[in-house]
Coordinates of C-alpha atoms in Angstrom, one line a residue:
M1 CA 93.6 120.7 97.4
T2 CA 91.3 118.3 95.5
V3 CA 88.0 120.0 94.4
P4 CA 85.1 117.9 95.9
S5 CA 82.0 117.4 93.8
G6 CA 78.4 117.7 95.1
R7 CA 77.0 120.1 97.7
R8 CA 77.5 118.0 100.7
E9 CA 81.0 117.3 99.8
R10 CA 81.8 120.9 99.2
K11 CA 80.2 121.9 102.5
K12 CA 82.3 119.3 104.3
A13 CA 85.5 120.5 102.5
A14 CA 84.7 124.0 103.4
T15 CA 84.3 123.2 107.1
R16 CA 87.6 121.2 107.1
Q17 CA 89.3 124.1 105.5
K18 CA 87.8 126.6 107.9
I19 CA 89.0 124.4 110.9
A20 CA 92.5 124.1 109.5
D21 CA 92.8 127.9 108.8
T22 CA 91.5 128.8 112.3
A23 CA 93.8 126.4 113.9
L24 CA 96.9 127.6 112.0
R25 CA 96.0 131.2 112.8
L26 CA 95.8 130.5 116.5
F27 CA 98.8 128.3 116.5
L28 CA 101.0 131.2 115.0
E29 CA 99.3 133.9 117.0
R30 CA 99.5 132.1 120.5
G31 CA 102.0 129.3 120.1
Y32 CA 101.2 125.8 119.2
D33 CA 101.6 124.3 122.7
T34 CA 99.3 126.8 124.3
V35 CA 96.3 126.2 121.9
G36 CA 94.2 123.1 122.4
I37 CA 91.5 121.5 120.3
R38 CA 88.7 123.1 122.4
D39 CA 90.2 126.6 121.6
V40 CA 90.2 125.6 117.7
A41 CA 86.7 124.5 117.9
A42 CA 85.3 127.4 119.7
E43 CA 87.1 129.8 117.4
A44 CA 85.9 128.0 114.4
D45 CA 82.3 127.7 115.8
V46 CA 82.3 124.0 115.5
A47 CA 82.0 121.1 118.0
V48 CA 85.1 119.4 119.2
T49 CA 83.7 116.3 117.7
T50 CA 83.5 118.0 114.3
V51 CA 87.2 118.9 114.6
F52 CA 88.1 115.1 115.2
S53 CA 85.8 113.9 112.5
H54 CA 88.1 115.9 110.0
F55 CA 91.5 115.6 111.8
A56 CA 92.8 112.6 113.7
S57 CA 95.0 114.7 116.0
K58 CA 96.1 118.3 116.8
E59 CA 99.2 117.8 114.8
A60 CA 97.2 116.9 111.8
L61 CA 95.7 120.4 111.9
V62 CA 99.1 121.7 110.9
F63 CA 99.6 119.3 108.1
E64 CA 96.2 119.7 106.6
Q65 CA 97.3 119.2 103.1
D66 CA 99.0 115.9 104.0
Q67 CA 96.7 113.7 101.9
D68 CA 96.7 116.0 98.9
F69 CA 100.6 115.9 98.8
E70 CA 100.6 112.1 99.2
Q71 CA 98.0 111.9 96.4
R72 CA 100.0 114.2 94.1
L73 CA 103.2 112.1 94.6
T74 CA 101.5 108.8 93.7
Q75 CA 99.7 110.4 90.8
A76 CA 103.0 111.6 89.5
V77 CA 103.6 107.9 88.9
T78 CA 100.3 106.6 87.9
S79 CA 99.2 109.6 85.7
R80 CA 102.3 110.3 83.9
A81 CA 102.4 110.2 80.1
P82 CA 102.9 106.6 78.6
H83 CA 106.6 107.3 77.8
E84 CA 107.6 109.9 80.3
P85 CA 110.5 108.8 82.4
L86 CA 109.6 108.1 86.1
I87 CA 112.3 110.1 87.6
L88 CA 111.4 113.3 85.5
A89 CA 107.8 113.0 86.6
L90 CA 108.7 112.8 90.3
R91 CA 111.3 115.5 89.8
R92 CA 108.6 117.9 88.5
E93 CA 106.2 117.1 91.3
I94 CA 108.9 117.6 94.0
Q95 CA 109.8 121.0 92.5
A96 CA 106.2 122.0 92.6
L97 CA 105.9 120.9 96.3
V98 CA 109.1 122.6 97.2
R99 CA 108.0 125.9 95.5
H100 CA 104.8 125.7 97.5
C101 CA 106.4 125.0 100.9
T102 CA 109.3 127.5 100.5
A103 CA 107.0 130.5 99.8
D104 CA 107.6 133.4 102.1
S105 CA 104.2 132.8 103.8
A106 CA 105.3 129.3 104.8
A107 CA 108.3 130.4 106.8
P108 CA 106.5 131.1 110.1
I109 CA 104.8 127.6 109.8
W110 CA 108.1 125.8 109.4
R111 CA 109.6 127.7 112.2
M112 CA 106.7 126.5 114.4
I113 CA 107.2 123.0 113.3
D114 CA 111.0 123.1 113.8
E115 CA 110.4 124.3 117.5
S116 CA 107.9 121.5 118.3
P117 CA 109.2 117.9 118.9
A118 CA 105.5 116.7 118.6
L119 CA 105.2 118.3 115.1
R120 CA 108.7 117.1 114.0
E121 CA 107.7 113.6 115.1
Y122 CA 104.5 113.8 113.2
E123 CA 106.3 115.1 110.1
E124 CA 108.6 112.2 110.1
S125 CA 105.9 109.7 110.4
M126 CA 104.0 111.3 107.6
R127 CA 107.1 111.4 105.4
L128 CA 107.5 107.6 106.0
R129 CA 103.9 107.1 105.1
H130 CA 104.3 109.1 101.9
A131 CA 107.4 107.1 100.9
E132 CA 105.5 103.8 101.3
S133 CA 102.6 105.0 99.2
L134 CA 105.0 106.2 96.6
A135 CA 106.9 102.9 96.7
T136 CA 103.6 101.0 96.2
A137 CA 102.7 103.1 93.3
I138 CA 106.1 102.5 91.7
A139 CA 106.0 98.8 92.3
A140 CA 102.6 98.6 90.7
D141 CA 103.6 99.9 87.5
P142 CA 104.1 97.1 85.1
D143 CA 106.6 99.1 83.0
L144 CA 109.2 99.5 85.8
S145 CA 109.4 96.0 87.1
Q146 CA 111.6 96.7 89.9
T147 CA 112.1 94.8 93.3
A148 CA 110.3 96.0 96.3
T149 CA 113.6 97.1 97.8
A150 CA 114.5 99.2 94.8
C151 CA 111.0 100.8 94.8
R152 CA 111.1 101.6 98.4
T153 CA 114.7 103.0 98.2
I154 CA 113.9 105.3 95.4
A155 CA 110.7 106.5 97.1
R156 CA 112.6 107.3 100.3
F157 CA 115.1 109.2 98.1
V158 CA 112.4 111.3 96.5
I159 CA 110.7 112.1 99.8
D160 CA 114.1 113.0 101.5
A161 CA 114.8 115.2 98.4
Y162 CA 111.7 117.2 99.3
S163 CA 112.9 117.8 102.9
L164 CA 116.4 118.4 102.0
A165 CA 115.6 120.9 99.3
R166 CA 113.2 122.7 101.5
E167 CA 115.9 123.4 104.0
A168 CA 118.5 124.5 101.4
A169 CA 119.6 128.0 100.8
D170 CA 118.6 127.5 97.1
P171 CA 115.7 125.0 97.1
Q172 CA 115.4 124.7 93.2
T173 CA 119.1 124.2 92.8
A174 CA 119.1 121.6 95.5
V175 CA 116.3 119.7 93.8
D176 CA 118.3 119.5 90.6
E177 CA 121.3 118.5 92.3
I178 CA 119.6 115.8 94.4
F179 CA 117.6 114.4 91.4
Q180 CA 120.8 114.0 89.4
M181 CA 121.9 111.6 92.1
I182 CA 118.4 109.9 92.2
E183 CA 118.4 109.4 88.5
A184 CA 122.0 107.8 88.6
A185 CA 120.7 105.5 91.4
W186 CA 117.5 104.6 89.4
A187 CA 119.7 103.9 86.2
V188 CA 121.8 101.3 88.3
A189 CA 118.7 99.7 89.7
C190 CA 116.9 99.5 86.3
P191 CA 117.4 96.9 83.6
S192 CA 120.2 97.8 81.2
G193 CA 117.6 98.3 78.4
N194 CA 115.2 100.6 80.4
P195 CA 117.3 102.9 82.6
T196 CA 114.8 105.8 82.8
G197 CA 111.7 103.7 83.7
T198 CA 109.8 104.4 80.5
A199 CA 107.8 101.7 78.7

């Protein structure tokens, strides 16, 4: 999670984290469908309006790191070293995200998501949004000079790589296998003189 600066921002971030942690604990203890926003607010000792000032919906409470993940993906493009290949930078970030989301402590959360149509639908919309943000970051890089279609396609591949690897028996091997295919696709899309997306 991004570390906020300033006392007010730190307090706001702490409240947000407290609400998210409380909600997740209640969801896992009692079941996602049986816990309401009012239950979360009461347990976290905040007003219902405070919950909604931090989270747009009940589903968002489960995916509280949504914005951080989206930012990490776009920064893998925008903050990579000047001559670092695009696909290598994205691969490294996806590997880190997969490690985070396949830790033993995450298993109950993913079971809960898989059992809830509302959470699965929210996750799908979140993935599409992440893919669009990633595509925008790729398209904005002057060194890559790709069509919008190529940027959106590669972005979708990268986001799907995360989901497919997370569900695989050996997630890290799956990341390696999937990114070999993504790199091959990017090489086809790139100009012949710049197949790795470097300057």
